Coordinates of C-alpha atoms and ligand atoms in Angstrom, one line a residue:
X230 CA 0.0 0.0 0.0
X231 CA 1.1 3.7 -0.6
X232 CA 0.1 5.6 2.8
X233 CA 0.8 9.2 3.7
X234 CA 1.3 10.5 7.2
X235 CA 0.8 14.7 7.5
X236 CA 2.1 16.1 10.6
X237 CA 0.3 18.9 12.7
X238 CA -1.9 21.7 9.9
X239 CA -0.9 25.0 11.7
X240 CA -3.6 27.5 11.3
X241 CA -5.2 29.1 8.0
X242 CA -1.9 28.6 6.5
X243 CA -1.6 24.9 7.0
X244 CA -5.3 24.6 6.2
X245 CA -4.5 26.4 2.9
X246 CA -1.6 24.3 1.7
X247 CA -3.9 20.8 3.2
X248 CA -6.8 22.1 0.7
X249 CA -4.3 23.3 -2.5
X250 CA -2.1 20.8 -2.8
X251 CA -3.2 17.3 -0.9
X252 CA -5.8 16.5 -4.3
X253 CA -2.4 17.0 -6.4
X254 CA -0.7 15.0 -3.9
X255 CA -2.6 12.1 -3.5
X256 CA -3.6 11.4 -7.1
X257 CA 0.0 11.9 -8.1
X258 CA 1.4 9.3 -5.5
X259 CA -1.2 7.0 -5.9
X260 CA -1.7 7.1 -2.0
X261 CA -4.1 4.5 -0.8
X262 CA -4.3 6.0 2.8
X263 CA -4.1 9.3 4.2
X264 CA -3.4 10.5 7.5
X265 CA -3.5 14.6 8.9
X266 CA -3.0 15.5 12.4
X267 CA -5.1 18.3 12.5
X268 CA -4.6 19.5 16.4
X269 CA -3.4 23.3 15.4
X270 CA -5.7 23.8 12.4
X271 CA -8.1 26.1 14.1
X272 CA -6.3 29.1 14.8
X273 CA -2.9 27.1 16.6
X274 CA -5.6 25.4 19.2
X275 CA -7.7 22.4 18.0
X276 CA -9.6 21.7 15.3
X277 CA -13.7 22.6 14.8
X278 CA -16.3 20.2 13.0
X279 CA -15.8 22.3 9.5
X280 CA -12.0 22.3 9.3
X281 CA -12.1 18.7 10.2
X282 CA -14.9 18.4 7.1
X283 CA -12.7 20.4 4.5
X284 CA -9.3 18.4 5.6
X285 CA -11.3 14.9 4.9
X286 CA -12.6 16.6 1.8
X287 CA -9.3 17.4 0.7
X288 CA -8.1 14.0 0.6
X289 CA -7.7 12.7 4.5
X290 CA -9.0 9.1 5.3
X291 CA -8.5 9.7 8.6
X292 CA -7.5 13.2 11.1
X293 CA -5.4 12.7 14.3
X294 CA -5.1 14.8 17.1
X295 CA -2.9 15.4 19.8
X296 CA -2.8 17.4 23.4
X297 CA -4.7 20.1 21.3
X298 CA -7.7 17.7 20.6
X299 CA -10.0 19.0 22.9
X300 CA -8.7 22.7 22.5
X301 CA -12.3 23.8 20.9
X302 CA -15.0 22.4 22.9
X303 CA -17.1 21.9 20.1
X304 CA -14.8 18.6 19.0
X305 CA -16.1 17.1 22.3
X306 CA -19.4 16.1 21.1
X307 CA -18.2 15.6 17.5
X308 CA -15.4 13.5 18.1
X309 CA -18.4 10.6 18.4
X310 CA -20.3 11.8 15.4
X311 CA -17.4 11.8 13.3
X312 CA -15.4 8.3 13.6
X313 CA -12.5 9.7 11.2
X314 CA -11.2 11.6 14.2
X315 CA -9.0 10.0 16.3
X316 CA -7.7 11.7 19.6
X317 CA -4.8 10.2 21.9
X318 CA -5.5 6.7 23.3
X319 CA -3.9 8.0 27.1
X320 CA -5.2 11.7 26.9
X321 CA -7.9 11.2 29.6
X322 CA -9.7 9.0 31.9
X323 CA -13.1 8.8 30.1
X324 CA -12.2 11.0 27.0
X325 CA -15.4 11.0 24.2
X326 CA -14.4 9.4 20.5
X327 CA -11.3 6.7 20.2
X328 CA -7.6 6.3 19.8
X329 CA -7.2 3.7 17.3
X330 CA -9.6 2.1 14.8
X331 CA -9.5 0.3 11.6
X332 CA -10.9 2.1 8.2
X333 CA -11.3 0.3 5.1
X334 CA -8.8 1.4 2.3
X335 CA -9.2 0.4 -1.5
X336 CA -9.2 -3.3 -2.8
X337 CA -10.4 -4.6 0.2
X338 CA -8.0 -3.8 2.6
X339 CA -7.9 -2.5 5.7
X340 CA -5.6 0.4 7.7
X341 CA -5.0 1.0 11.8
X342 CA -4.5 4.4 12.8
X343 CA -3.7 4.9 16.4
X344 CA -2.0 7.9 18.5
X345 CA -0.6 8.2 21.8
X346 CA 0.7 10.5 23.9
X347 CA 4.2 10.6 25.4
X348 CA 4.8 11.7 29.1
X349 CA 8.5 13.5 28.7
X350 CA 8.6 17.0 29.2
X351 CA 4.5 17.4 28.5
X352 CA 2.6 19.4 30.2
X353 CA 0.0 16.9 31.6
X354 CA 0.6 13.5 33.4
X355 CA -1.1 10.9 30.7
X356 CA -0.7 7.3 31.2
X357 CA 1.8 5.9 29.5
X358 CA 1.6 5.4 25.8
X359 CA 3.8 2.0 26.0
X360 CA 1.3 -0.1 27.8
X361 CA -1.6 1.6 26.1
X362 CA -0.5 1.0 22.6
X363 CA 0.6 -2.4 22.8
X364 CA -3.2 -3.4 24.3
X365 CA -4.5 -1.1 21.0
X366 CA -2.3 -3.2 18.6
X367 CA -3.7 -6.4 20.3
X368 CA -7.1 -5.7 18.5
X369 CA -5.3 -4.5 15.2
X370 CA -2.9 -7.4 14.4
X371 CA -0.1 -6.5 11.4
X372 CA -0.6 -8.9 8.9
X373 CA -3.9 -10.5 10.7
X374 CA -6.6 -8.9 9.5
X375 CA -5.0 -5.7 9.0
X376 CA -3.0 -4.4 6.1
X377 CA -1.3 -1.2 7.4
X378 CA -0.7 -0.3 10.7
X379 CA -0.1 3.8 10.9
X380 CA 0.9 4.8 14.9
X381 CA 1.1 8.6 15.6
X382 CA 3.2 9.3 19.1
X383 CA 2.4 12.6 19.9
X384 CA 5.5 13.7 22.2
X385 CA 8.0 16.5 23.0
X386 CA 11.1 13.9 23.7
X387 CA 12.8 12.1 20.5
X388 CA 14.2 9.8 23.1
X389 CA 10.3 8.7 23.9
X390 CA 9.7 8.5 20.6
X391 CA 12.3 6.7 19.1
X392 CA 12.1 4.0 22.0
X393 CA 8.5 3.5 21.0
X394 CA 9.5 2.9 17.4
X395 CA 11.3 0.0 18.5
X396 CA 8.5 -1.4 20.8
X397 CA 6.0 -1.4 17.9
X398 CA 8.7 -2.4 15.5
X399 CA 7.0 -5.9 14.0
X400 CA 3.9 -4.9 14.6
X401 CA 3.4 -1.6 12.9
X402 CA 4.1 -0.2 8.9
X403 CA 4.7 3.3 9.9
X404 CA 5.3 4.9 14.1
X405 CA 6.0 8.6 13.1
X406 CA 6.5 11.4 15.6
X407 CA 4.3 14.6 15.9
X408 CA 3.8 17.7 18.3
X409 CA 7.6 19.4 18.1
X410 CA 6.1 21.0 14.3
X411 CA 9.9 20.6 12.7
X412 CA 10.6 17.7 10.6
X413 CA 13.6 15.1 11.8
X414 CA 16.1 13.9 9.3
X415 CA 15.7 10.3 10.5
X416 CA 13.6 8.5 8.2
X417 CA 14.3 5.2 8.0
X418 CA 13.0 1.8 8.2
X419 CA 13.8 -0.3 11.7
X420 CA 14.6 -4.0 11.8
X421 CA 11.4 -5.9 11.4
X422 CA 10.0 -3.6 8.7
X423 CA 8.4 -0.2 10.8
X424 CA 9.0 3.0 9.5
X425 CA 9.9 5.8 11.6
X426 CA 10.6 9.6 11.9
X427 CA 11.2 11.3 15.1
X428 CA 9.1 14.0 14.0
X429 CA 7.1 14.1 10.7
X430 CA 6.7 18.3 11.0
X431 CA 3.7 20.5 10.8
X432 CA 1.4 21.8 7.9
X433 CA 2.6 25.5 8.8
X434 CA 4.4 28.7 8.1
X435 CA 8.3 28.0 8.8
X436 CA 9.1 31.7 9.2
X437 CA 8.0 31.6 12.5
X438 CA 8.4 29.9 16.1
X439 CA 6.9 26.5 15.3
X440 CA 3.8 27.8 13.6
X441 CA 3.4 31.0 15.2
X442 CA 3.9 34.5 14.6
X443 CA 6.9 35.2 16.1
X444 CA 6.4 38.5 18.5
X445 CA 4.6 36.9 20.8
X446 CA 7.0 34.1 21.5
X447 CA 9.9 35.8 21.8
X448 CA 8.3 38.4 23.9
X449 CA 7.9 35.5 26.2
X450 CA 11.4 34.0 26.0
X451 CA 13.0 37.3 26.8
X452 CA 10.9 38.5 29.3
X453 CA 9.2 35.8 31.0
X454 CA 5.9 37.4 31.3
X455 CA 2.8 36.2 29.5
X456 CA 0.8 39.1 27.4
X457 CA -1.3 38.8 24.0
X458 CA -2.4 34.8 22.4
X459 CA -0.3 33.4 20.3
X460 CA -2.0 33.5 16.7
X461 CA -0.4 31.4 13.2
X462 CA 2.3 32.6 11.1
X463 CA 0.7 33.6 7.8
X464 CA 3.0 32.9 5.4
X465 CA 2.7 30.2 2.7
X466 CA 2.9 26.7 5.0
X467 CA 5.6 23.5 4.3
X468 CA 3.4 20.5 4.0
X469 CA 5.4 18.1 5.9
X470 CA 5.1 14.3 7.0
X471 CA 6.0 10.7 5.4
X472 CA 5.7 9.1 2.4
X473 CA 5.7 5.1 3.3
X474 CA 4.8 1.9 1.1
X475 CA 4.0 -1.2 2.6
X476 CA 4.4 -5.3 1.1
X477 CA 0.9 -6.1 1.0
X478 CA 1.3 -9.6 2.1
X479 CA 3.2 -8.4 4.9
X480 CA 2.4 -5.0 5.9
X481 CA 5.9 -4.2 6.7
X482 CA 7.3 -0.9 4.9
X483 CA 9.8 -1.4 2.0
X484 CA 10.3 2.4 1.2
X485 CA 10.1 5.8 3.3
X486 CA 10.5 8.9 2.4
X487 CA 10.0 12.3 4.2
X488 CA 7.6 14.8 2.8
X489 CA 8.1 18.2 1.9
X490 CA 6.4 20.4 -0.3
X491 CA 6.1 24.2 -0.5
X492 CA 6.8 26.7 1.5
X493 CA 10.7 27.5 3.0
X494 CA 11.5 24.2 3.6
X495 CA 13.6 22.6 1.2
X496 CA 11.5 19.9 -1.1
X497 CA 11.0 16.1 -0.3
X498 CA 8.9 13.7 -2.3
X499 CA 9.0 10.2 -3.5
X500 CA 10.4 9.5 -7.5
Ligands
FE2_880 FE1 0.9 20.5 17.4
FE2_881 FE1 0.8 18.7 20.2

């Protein structure tokens, strides 16, 4: 299978670049499955019910979302009306909607998307994404009755996140960072066949402190004090994340490839 992994759509700018260029994107790479993690799309905090619409429209099987999922109190209720939306399996005690499920992708087969949270250096105490992604994997089995397995961990610490690459190595196709919103040159494929990336980057304006307009920010670094919300770069967005195809008897990857397009960042794309 061809599958495509987008990392976080930063504001208007992200949304922008998700809706102009993922049709292009997806026809031209003959991608079977599409995944956006769509946490920062309204306005740097959450994601509403007609962003998510327009980013499934675009071209997204399925949107993920991170510490930011329940940002915009409307995605509470709509997170169970909507079953393309995933938020993070650990990210509450009895959160609305799910953290892994299993979609059904062309010629019969059939995709896991699941996303955790990590604990380092984040800002709230979730459980621990080891033990609760390896009871989610249980009920989506890599090569037993699943096709592609597509993990998002949604952490701050590369550490964290490269040690849960190798826990899900063998049972996953793709375990790809997200939350830091710059891309990691460490695409690769582990041992028993999972791709990785430390951090697949956001869908956002690079001139900027990680998606946002950079006054604000630095106001904060240098003085310490809070003052105004911190609102999206507008520039034109990178659209960043991972290009990964699978064997299909196995599900394991046989080719990554980070994704780049647009924007300041230097261009990525598959051949
Ligand atoms: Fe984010
Ligand atoms: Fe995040």
């Amino acid at each position: 299978m061809r599958l495509m992994y987008l990392g976080d759509v930063v504001g208007r700018s992200g949304r922008d670049a998700v809706a102009a260029r993922l049709p292009e994107l997806r026809a031209r790479l003959k991608l079977d499955f599409v995944v956006v993690n769509a946490e920062n799309a309204a306005a740097g905090f959450g994601c509403t019910a007609k962003i998510a619409a327009d980013i499934l429209a675009a071209g997204a099987d399925a949107i993920t979302l991170g510490d930011h999922a329940f940002d915009q109190k409307e995605m509470i209720a709509h997170i169970d009306r909507e079953p393309r939306i995933l938020r993070p399996l650990n990210i509450a005690r009895t959160p609305p909607g799910a953290g892994i499920r299993i979609f059904s992708a062309p010629r019969g087969k059939r995709v896991a998307v699941a996303v955790a949270l990590g604990r380092v250096f984040m800002k709230q105490p979730y459980d621990d994404p080891f033990s609760a992604l390896d009871a989610a994997l249980k009920t989506a089995p890599l090569g037993g009755g699943v096709d592609a397995v597509m993990v998002e961990i949604h952490a701050e610490a590369t550490s964290e996140k490269m040690a849960m690459g190798a826990w899900l190595d063998g049972r996953a196709s793709l375990v790809v960072g997200a939350h830091t919103h710059v891309p990691t040159a460490d695409a690769q494929i582990l041992a028993k066949g999972c791709a990785y990336q430390s951090d697949a980057g956001m869908c956002g304006d690079y001139d900027s402190v990680i998606g946002m307009s950079r006054g604000e920010p630095l106001r904060r670094f240098i003085t310490g004090m809070p003052g105004e919300r911190f609102s999206p770069a507008e520039g034109e967005a990178t659209l960043c994340g991972v290009f990964v195809e699978t064997d299909d008897l196995t599900g394991r990857a046989v080719r990554v490839v980070p994704v780049r397009v647009g924007g300041k960042l230097a261009p990525s794309l598959p051949d």
